[in-house]
Coordinates of C-alpha atoms in Angstrom, one line a residue:
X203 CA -148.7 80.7 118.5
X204 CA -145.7 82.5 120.0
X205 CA -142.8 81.3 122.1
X206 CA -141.9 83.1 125.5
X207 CA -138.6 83.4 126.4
X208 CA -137.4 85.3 129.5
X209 CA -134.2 86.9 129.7
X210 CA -133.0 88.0 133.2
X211 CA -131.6 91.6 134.0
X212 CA -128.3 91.8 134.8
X213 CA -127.9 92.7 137.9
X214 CA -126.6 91.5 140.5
X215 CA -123.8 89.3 141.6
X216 CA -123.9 87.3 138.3
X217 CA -123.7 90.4 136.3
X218 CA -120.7 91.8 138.2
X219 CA -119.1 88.7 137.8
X220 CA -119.6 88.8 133.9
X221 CA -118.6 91.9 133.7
X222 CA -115.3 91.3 135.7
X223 CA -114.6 88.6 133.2
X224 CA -115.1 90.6 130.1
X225 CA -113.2 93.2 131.4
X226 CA -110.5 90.8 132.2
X227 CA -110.5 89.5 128.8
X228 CA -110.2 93.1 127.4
X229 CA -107.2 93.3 128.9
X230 CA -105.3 90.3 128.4
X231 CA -103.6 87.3 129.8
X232 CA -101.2 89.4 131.9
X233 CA -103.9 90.8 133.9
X234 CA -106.0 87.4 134.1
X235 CA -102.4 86.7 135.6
X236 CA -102.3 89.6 137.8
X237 CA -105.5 89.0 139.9
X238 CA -104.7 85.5 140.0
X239 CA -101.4 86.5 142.0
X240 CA -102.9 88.9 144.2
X241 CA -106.5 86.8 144.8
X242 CA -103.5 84.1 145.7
X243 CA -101.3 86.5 148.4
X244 CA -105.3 87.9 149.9
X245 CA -107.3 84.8 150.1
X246 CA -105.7 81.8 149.1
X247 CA -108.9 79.5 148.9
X248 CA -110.4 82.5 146.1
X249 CA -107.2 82.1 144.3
X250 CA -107.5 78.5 143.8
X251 CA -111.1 78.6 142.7
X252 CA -109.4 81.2 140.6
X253 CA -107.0 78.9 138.8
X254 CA -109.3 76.4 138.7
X255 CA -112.1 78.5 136.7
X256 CA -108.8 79.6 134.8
X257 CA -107.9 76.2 133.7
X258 CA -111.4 75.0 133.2
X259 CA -112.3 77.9 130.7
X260 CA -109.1 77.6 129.2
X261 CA -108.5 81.2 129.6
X262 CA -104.5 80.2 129.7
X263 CA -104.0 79.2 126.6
X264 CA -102.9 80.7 123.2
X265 CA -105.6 82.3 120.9
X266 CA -105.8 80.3 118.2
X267 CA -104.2 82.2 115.6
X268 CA -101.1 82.4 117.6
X269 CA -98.3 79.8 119.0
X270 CA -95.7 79.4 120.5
X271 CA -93.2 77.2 118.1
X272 CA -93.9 78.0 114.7
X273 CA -95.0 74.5 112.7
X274 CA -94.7 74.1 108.6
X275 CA -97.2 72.9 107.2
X276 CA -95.8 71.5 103.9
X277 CA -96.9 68.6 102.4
X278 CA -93.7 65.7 102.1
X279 CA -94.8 65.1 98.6
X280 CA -94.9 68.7 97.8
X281 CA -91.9 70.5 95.8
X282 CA -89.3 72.6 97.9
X283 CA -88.3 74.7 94.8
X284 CA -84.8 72.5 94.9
X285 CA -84.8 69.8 92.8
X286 CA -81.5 68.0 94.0
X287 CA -82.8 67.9 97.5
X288 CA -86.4 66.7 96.2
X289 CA -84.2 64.0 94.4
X290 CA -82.3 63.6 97.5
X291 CA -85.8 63.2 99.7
X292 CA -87.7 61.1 97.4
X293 CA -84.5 58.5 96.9
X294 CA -84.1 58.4 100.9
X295 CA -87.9 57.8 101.6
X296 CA -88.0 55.1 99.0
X297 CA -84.5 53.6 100.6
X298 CA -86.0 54.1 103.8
X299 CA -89.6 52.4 102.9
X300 CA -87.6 49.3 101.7
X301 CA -85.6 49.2 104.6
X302 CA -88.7 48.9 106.8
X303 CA -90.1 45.8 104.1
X304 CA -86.9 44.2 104.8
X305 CA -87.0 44.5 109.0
X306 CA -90.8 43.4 109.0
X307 CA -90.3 40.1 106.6
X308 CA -87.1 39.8 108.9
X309 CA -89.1 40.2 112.1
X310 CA -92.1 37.7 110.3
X311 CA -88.9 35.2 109.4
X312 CA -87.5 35.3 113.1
X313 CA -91.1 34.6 114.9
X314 CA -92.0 32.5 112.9
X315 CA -88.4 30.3 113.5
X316 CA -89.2 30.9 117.6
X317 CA -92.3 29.8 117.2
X318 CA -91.0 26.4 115.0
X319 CA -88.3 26.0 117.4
X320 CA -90.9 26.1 120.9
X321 CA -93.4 23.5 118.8
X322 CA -90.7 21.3 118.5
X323 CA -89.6 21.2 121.8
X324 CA -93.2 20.2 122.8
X325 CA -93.2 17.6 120.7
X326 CA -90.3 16.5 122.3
X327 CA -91.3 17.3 125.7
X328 CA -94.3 15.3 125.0
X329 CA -92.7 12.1 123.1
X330 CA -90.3 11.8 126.2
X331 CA -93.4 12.0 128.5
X332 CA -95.3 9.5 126.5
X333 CA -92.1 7.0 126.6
X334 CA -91.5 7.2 130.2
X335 CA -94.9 7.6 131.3
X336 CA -96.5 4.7 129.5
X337 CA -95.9 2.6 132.8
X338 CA -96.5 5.1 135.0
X339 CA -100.6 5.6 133.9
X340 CA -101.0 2.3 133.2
X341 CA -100.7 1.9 136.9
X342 CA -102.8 4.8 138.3
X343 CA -105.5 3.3 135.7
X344 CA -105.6 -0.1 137.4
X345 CA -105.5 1.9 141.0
X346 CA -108.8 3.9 139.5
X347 CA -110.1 0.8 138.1
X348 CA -109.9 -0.9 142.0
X349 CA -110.7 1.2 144.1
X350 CA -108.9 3.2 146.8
X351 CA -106.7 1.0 148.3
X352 CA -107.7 -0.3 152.2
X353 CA -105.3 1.6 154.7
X354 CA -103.0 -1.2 156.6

């Protein structure tokens, strides 16, 4: 058994298109640039379809080997050949890691005060509405119990 798979000739407006973009590519970003200024100044609606197939296909962007800012890629645990400044590090990042123990058991310490301090007002909320509001219900409760009350 054999598989058929049909390739189609390029010709055409496809192929000129394909051509135009590996051309383009050939040359670089500054003439991907180029056409996109002057499809802009002939034709605006071309130039926009331009920028969009521009954007889409991420023809703008740097080639992955390159970039613009420069980024070390250096472990923090890794030597930096001086050993007072990797005493330096290590002492600040051990500082700095018990600082941040500190503020969280602070922060845990101060919600958990807020949290006290709203309960308790509840409870006295609550205790003041039971003590004045023991005559009150009893009162609607023998209205309920009645019956609404004829109009006069």
């Amino acid at each position: 058994m054999s598989t058929y798979t049909y390739n189609s000739p390029n010709s055409g407006i496809t192929s000129w298109f394909v051509r135009s973009e590996a051309w383009l590519d050939e040359k670089g970003k500054a003439a991907w640039i180029a056409v996109l200024v002057v499809s802009l100044i002939v034709f605006w609606p071309v130039g926009l379809m331009l920028l969009a197939y521009m954007i889409w296909n991420n023809k703008m962007s740097c080639p992955s080997g390159r970039t613009s800012r420069r980024r070390i890629s250096r472990p923090m645990n890794g030597s930096s050949g001086n050993s007072a400044f990797d005493a330096y590090r290590d002492e600040t990042l051990r500082r700095l890691e018990e600082e941040q123990q500190n503020f969280e058991a602070f922060l845990e310490r101060l919600r958990a005060a807020r949290d006290k301090a709203e309960f308790d007002q509840f409870m006295e909320d609550r205790a003041r509405k039971a003590e004045s509001g023991d005559d009150t219900e009893d009162q609607g409760d023998e209205e309920q119990e009645r019956g609404a009350a004829p109009a006069s």
